[in-house]
Every structure is written in structure tokens, then in C-alpha cells.
């Protein structure tokens, strides 16, 4: 995934290996013929994820999936003190919510918000550290990387 010379991932396999420990556990449902979206149920939510492993590669049933979203510009905000995890669907394949930061790098913030989410930004992220609480909003579509 890239934008004007800015890269968030080098390859699907590199991204999957890098963020495998943050895969959400849930259930994949059979894909509709001709649809690039996987239906994934986890954390009490049903998410529609753009299949990054190849069309129809994912098998229906229990699965570990890295849920990856791109943040809307300036849509990651530091919150005071402990909060309650929240996760809501926006349209067909975007999210908003709040959660605890698990890991952070220059362009990527991993947030626990009912499920682990690997959230990336094309703009600078606010200064935050693991254990901080943040609110967020992603653009559509969410991406899904199914582990082996």
C-alpha cells in the first residue's frame, strides 16, 4: 500500500510476518463469488476486509487475521487515562473507536479495540506510547491478511 512515494508495506508476506502477533482470532465466512471482500467475525463485530492474500485463498471457519486499516488524516487522537475499548463499523468497510496502544512505529500504531488493529497513517502520528489510549477513524476498505 502506498501513496505518492510513501510506502506502508513492502509485500504481503513481509507485512504478515511483521504483524502476525497482532492477528485477531475469529471466524471467516465463505466469500461471495466475485467479491474481493472477506466476511470476518471477531470481537463481537462482523468486518468486511479486502482480501490481501489472493482471491478465494482464505478458507471458511476459524481463522487468525491481521486487520489493517489506514487512518483518516489526523484521525488518531490521544485520550486521557484508561478508557473503555470501543469499535464501531462505519459504512461497509471502515471503523471508528478507541483503544489501548500495543505498539507504535513511525507510521503504524497497533491498537487493542475489542480486537487488535494495525492502523497506518500517511501523515505523522501523534506522540504516544504503548499503554496510551487513543481514538481513531479509518478509511475504507479495511484490509485482511489471513495467517497460514
PDB file of C-alpha atoms in Angstrom:
ATOM      1  CA  UNK A   1       0.000   0.000   0.000  1.00  0.00           C
ATOM      2  CA  UNK A   2       1.480   3.350  -0.961  1.00  0.00           C
ATOM      3  CA  UNK A   3       0.691   6.978  -1.646  1.00  0.00           C
ATOM      4  CA  UNK A   4       2.905   9.465  -3.525  1.00  0.00           C
ATOM      5  CA  UNK A   5       6.202   7.805  -2.670  1.00  0.00           C
ATOM      6  CA  UNK A   6       5.198   6.785   0.877  1.00  0.00           C
ATOM      7  CA  UNK A   7       5.072   3.004   1.466  1.00  0.00           C
ATOM      8  CA  UNK A   8       3.245   1.279   4.328  1.00  0.00           C
ATOM      9  CA  UNK A   9       4.257  -2.246   3.345  1.00  0.00           C
ATOM     10  CA  UNK A  10       6.877  -3.885   1.160  1.00  0.00           C
ATOM     11  CA  UNK A  11       4.903  -7.046   0.382  1.00  0.00           C
ATOM     12  CA  UNK A  12       2.011  -9.068   1.729  1.00  0.00           C
ATOM     13  CA  UNK A  13       4.379 -11.695   3.131  1.00  0.00           C
ATOM     14  CA  UNK A  14       6.623  -9.115   4.847  1.00  0.00           C
ATOM     15  CA  UNK A  15       3.614  -7.333   6.357  1.00  0.00           C
ATOM     16  CA  UNK A  16       2.097 -10.625   7.542  1.00  0.00           C
ATOM     17  CA  UNK A  17       5.360 -11.750   9.174  1.00  0.00           C
ATOM     18  CA  UNK A  18       5.887  -8.345  10.822  1.00  0.00           C
ATOM     19  CA  UNK A  19       2.420  -8.126  12.384  1.00  0.00           C
ATOM     20  CA  UNK A  20       1.471 -11.808  12.882  1.00  0.00           C
ATOM     21  CA  UNK A  21       1.468 -11.471  16.670  1.00  0.00           C
ATOM     22  CA  UNK A  22      -1.373  -8.924  16.346  1.00  0.00           C
ATOM     23  CA  UNK A  23      -3.740 -11.154  14.366  1.00  0.00           C
ATOM     24  CA  UNK A  24      -7.337 -11.215  15.565  1.00  0.00           C
ATOM     25  CA  UNK A  25      -8.993 -14.560  16.226  1.00  0.00           C
ATOM     26  CA  UNK A  26     -12.408 -15.051  14.702  1.00  0.00           C
ATOM     27  CA  UNK A  27     -14.438 -16.776  12.026  1.00  0.00           C
ATOM     28  CA  UNK A  28     -14.190 -16.336   8.268  1.00  0.00           C
ATOM     29  CA  UNK A  29     -17.345 -16.912   6.254  1.00  0.00           C
ATOM     30  CA  UNK A  30     -17.399 -18.124   2.643  1.00  0.00           C
ATOM     31  CA  UNK A  31     -16.665 -15.339   0.153  1.00  0.00           C
ATOM     32  CA  UNK A  32     -19.344 -14.367  -2.308  1.00  0.00           C
ATOM     33  CA  UNK A  33     -18.400 -15.145  -5.870  1.00  0.00           C
ATOM     34  CA  UNK A  34     -16.809 -12.110  -7.486  1.00  0.00           C
ATOM     35  CA  UNK A  35     -16.376 -10.155  -4.240  1.00  0.00           C
ATOM     36  CA  UNK A  36     -12.899  -9.070  -3.085  1.00  0.00           C
ATOM     37  CA  UNK A  37     -14.209  -8.715   0.488  1.00  0.00           C
ATOM     38  CA  UNK A  38     -13.901 -11.379   3.177  1.00  0.00           C
ATOM     39  CA  UNK A  39     -16.524 -11.505   5.913  1.00  0.00           C
ATOM     40  CA  UNK A  40     -14.724 -11.876   9.258  1.00  0.00           C
ATOM     41  CA  UNK A  41     -16.437 -12.085  12.636  1.00  0.00           C
ATOM     42  CA  UNK A  42     -14.294 -11.132  15.655  1.00  0.00           C
ATOM     43  CA  UNK A  43     -14.689  -9.159  18.862  1.00  0.00           C
ATOM     44  CA  UNK A  44     -18.466  -9.117  18.522  1.00  0.00           C
ATOM     45  CA  UNK A  45     -18.294  -7.384  15.139  1.00  0.00           C
ATOM     46  CA  UNK A  46     -18.576  -8.545  11.530  1.00  0.00           C
ATOM     47  CA  UNK A  47     -15.930  -6.860   9.393  1.00  0.00           C
ATOM     48  CA  UNK A  48     -15.657  -6.779   5.618  1.00  0.00           C
ATOM     49  CA  UNK A  49     -11.966  -6.965   4.740  1.00  0.00           C
ATOM     50  CA  UNK A  50     -10.247  -6.582   1.378  1.00  0.00           C
ATOM     51  CA  UNK A  51      -8.587  -9.974   0.834  1.00  0.00           C
ATOM     52  CA  UNK A  52      -4.830  -9.313   0.594  1.00  0.00           C
ATOM     53  CA  UNK A  53      -3.814 -12.981   0.275  1.00  0.00           C
ATOM     54  CA  UNK A  54      -5.417 -13.560  -3.089  1.00  0.00           C
ATOM     55  CA  UNK A  55      -8.941 -14.166  -4.199  1.00  0.00           C
ATOM     56  CA  UNK A  56     -10.554 -17.153  -2.531  1.00  0.00           C
ATOM     57  CA  UNK A  57      -7.334 -18.228  -0.779  1.00  0.00           C
ATOM     58  CA  UNK A  58      -8.935 -17.997   2.680  1.00  0.00           C
ATOM     59  CA  UNK A  59     -10.935 -20.972   3.859  1.00  0.00           C
ATOM     60  CA  UNK A  60     -14.165 -20.527   5.794  1.00  0.00           C
ATOM     61  CA  UNK A  61     -14.009 -21.338   9.508  1.00  0.00           C
ATOM     62  CA  UNK A  62     -11.821 -20.357  12.480  1.00  0.00           C
ATOM     63  CA  UNK A  63      -9.032 -18.009  11.426  1.00  0.00           C
ATOM     64  CA  UNK A  64      -6.301 -15.634  12.549  1.00  0.00           C
ATOM     65  CA  UNK A  65      -6.433 -12.424  10.514  1.00  0.00           C
ATOM     66  CA  UNK A  66      -4.374  -9.247  10.680  1.00  0.00           C
ATOM     67  CA  UNK A  67      -6.913  -6.433  10.402  1.00  0.00           C
ATOM     68  CA  UNK A  68      -5.210  -3.446   8.793  1.00  0.00           C
ATOM     69  CA  UNK A  69      -6.740  -0.020   8.317  1.00  0.00           C
ATOM     70  CA  UNK A  70      -5.485   3.301   7.012  1.00  0.00           C
ATOM     71  CA  UNK A  71      -6.299   6.202   9.288  1.00  0.00           C
ATOM     72  CA  UNK A  72      -8.134   9.240   8.033  1.00  0.00           C
ATOM     73  CA  UNK A  73      -5.843  12.298   8.176  1.00  0.00           C
ATOM     74  CA  UNK A  74      -5.293  13.364  11.795  1.00  0.00           C
ATOM     75  CA  UNK A  75      -7.807  10.741  12.982  1.00  0.00           C
ATOM     76  CA  UNK A  76      -5.672   9.252  15.760  1.00  0.00           C
ATOM     77  CA  UNK A  77      -6.120  11.255  18.954  1.00  0.00           C
ATOM     78  CA  UNK A  78      -4.536  10.721  22.347  1.00  0.00           C
ATOM     79  CA  UNK A  79      -7.085  10.229  25.169  1.00  0.00           C
ATOM     80  CA  UNK A  80      -6.611  10.809  28.903  1.00  0.00           C
ATOM     81  CA  UNK A  81      -6.172   7.825  31.223  1.00  0.00           C
ATOM     82  CA  UNK A  82      -7.818   4.405  30.955  1.00  0.00           C
ATOM     83  CA  UNK A  83     -10.941   4.229  28.815  1.00  0.00           C
ATOM     84  CA  UNK A  84     -13.294   1.531  27.602  1.00  0.00           C
ATOM     85  CA  UNK A  85     -12.488  -0.242  24.325  1.00  0.00           C
ATOM     86  CA  UNK A  86     -14.926   0.713  21.567  1.00  0.00           C
ATOM     87  CA  UNK A  87     -15.222  -0.442  17.979  1.00  0.00           C
ATOM     88  CA  UNK A  88     -17.940   0.582  15.527  1.00  0.00           C
ATOM     89  CA  UNK A  89     -18.418  -0.018  11.823  1.00  0.00           C
ATOM     90  CA  UNK A  90     -18.596   2.979   9.508  1.00  0.00           C
ATOM     91  CA  UNK A  91     -20.223   2.108   6.213  1.00  0.00           C
ATOM     92  CA  UNK A  92     -19.288  -1.229   4.684  1.00  0.00           C
ATOM     93  CA  UNK A  93     -15.574  -1.419   5.492  1.00  0.00           C
ATOM     94  CA  UNK A  94     -14.284   1.320   7.808  1.00  0.00           C
ATOM     95  CA  UNK A  95     -14.019   1.606  11.584  1.00  0.00           C
ATOM     96  CA  UNK A  96     -14.030   4.127  14.385  1.00  0.00           C
ATOM     97  CA  UNK A  97     -13.335   3.507  18.023  1.00  0.00           C
ATOM     98  CA  UNK A  98     -10.959   3.810  20.889  1.00  0.00           C
ATOM     99  CA  UNK A  99      -8.462   1.503  22.472  1.00  0.00           C
ATOM    100  CA  UNK A 100      -5.093   0.938  24.094  1.00  0.00           C
ATOM    101  CA  UNK A 101      -1.871   1.276  22.104  1.00  0.00           C
ATOM    102  CA  UNK A 102       0.025  -2.034  21.932  1.00  0.00           C
ATOM    103  CA  UNK A 103       2.904  -0.901  19.704  1.00  0.00           C
ATOM    104  CA  UNK A 104       3.867   2.142  17.706  1.00  0.00           C
ATOM    105  CA  UNK A 105       6.365   2.966  14.980  1.00  0.00           C
ATOM    106  CA  UNK A 106       6.819   5.920  12.688  1.00  0.00           C
ATOM    107  CA  UNK A 107       3.737   5.290  10.534  1.00  0.00           C
ATOM    108  CA  UNK A 108       1.922   2.424  12.276  1.00  0.00           C
ATOM    109  CA  UNK A 109       0.040   2.211  15.550  1.00  0.00           C
ATOM    110  CA  UNK A 110      -1.282  -1.148  16.775  1.00  0.00           C
ATOM    111  CA  UNK A 111      -4.390  -0.624  18.901  1.00  0.00           C
ATOM    112  CA  UNK A 112      -6.402  -3.087  21.016  1.00  0.00           C
ATOM    113  CA  UNK A 113     -10.048  -2.066  20.494  1.00  0.00           C
ATOM    114  CA  UNK A 114     -12.089  -5.261  21.032  1.00  0.00           C
ATOM    115  CA  UNK A 115      -9.608  -6.838  18.582  1.00  0.00           C
ATOM    116  CA  UNK A 116      -6.033  -5.913  17.657  1.00  0.00           C
ATOM    117  CA  UNK A 117      -5.904  -3.443  14.756  1.00  0.00           C
ATOM    118  CA  UNK A 118      -2.840  -2.466  12.748  1.00  0.00           C
ATOM    119  CA  UNK A 119      -3.526   1.174  11.887  1.00  0.00           C
ATOM    120  CA  UNK A 120      -1.316   3.103   9.479  1.00  0.00           C
ATOM    121  CA  UNK A 121      -1.086   6.771   8.550  1.00  0.00           C
ATOM    122  CA  UNK A 122       0.269   8.745   5.620  1.00  0.00           C
ATOM    123  CA  UNK A 123       0.672  11.741   7.941  1.00  0.00           C
ATOM    124  CA  UNK A 124       2.691  11.948  11.176  1.00  0.00           C
ATOM    125  CA  UNK A 125       1.145  10.166  14.164  1.00  0.00           C
ATOM    126  CA  UNK A 126       0.720  11.995  17.464  1.00  0.00           C
ATOM    127  CA  UNK A 127       3.300  11.368  20.182  1.00  0.00           C
ATOM    128  CA  UNK A 128       2.024   8.310  22.024  1.00  0.00           C
ATOM    129  CA  UNK A 129       3.481   5.209  23.652  1.00  0.00           C
ATOM    130  CA  UNK A 130       2.348   1.661  24.366  1.00  0.00           C
ATOM    131  CA  UNK A 131      -0.382   1.637  27.043  1.00  0.00           C
ATOM    132  CA  UNK A 132      -1.685   5.092  25.996  1.00  0.00           C
ATOM    133  CA  UNK A 133      -5.338   5.317  24.976  1.00  0.00           C
ATOM    134  CA  UNK A 134      -6.348   6.693  21.584  1.00  0.00           C
ATOM    135  CA  UNK A 135      -9.425   7.275  19.469  1.00  0.00           C
ATOM    136  CA  UNK A 136      -9.297   6.590  15.719  1.00  0.00           C
ATOM    137  CA  UNK A 137     -11.215   6.507  12.454  1.00  0.00           C
ATOM    138  CA  UNK A 138     -10.158   4.581   9.333  1.00  0.00           C
ATOM    139  CA  UNK A 139     -10.884   4.963   5.662  1.00  0.00           C
ATOM    140  CA  UNK A 140     -12.426   2.173   3.618  1.00  0.00           C
ATOM    141  CA  UNK A 141     -11.616  -0.532   2.833  1.00  0.00           C
ATOM    142  CA  UNK A 142     -10.080  -2.387   5.726  1.00  0.00           C
ATOM    143  CA  UNK A 143      -7.500  -4.958   4.642  1.00  0.00           C
ATOM    144  CA  UNK A 144      -7.258  -8.541   5.872  1.00  0.00           C
ATOM    145  CA  UNK A 145      -4.129 -10.713   5.908  1.00  0.00           C
ATOM    146  CA  UNK A 146      -5.018 -14.326   6.760  1.00  0.00           C
ATOM    147  CA  UNK A 147      -2.341 -16.288   8.587  1.00  0.00           C
ATOM    148  CA  UNK A 148      -1.425 -19.739   7.258  1.00  0.00           C
TER     149      UNK A 148
END
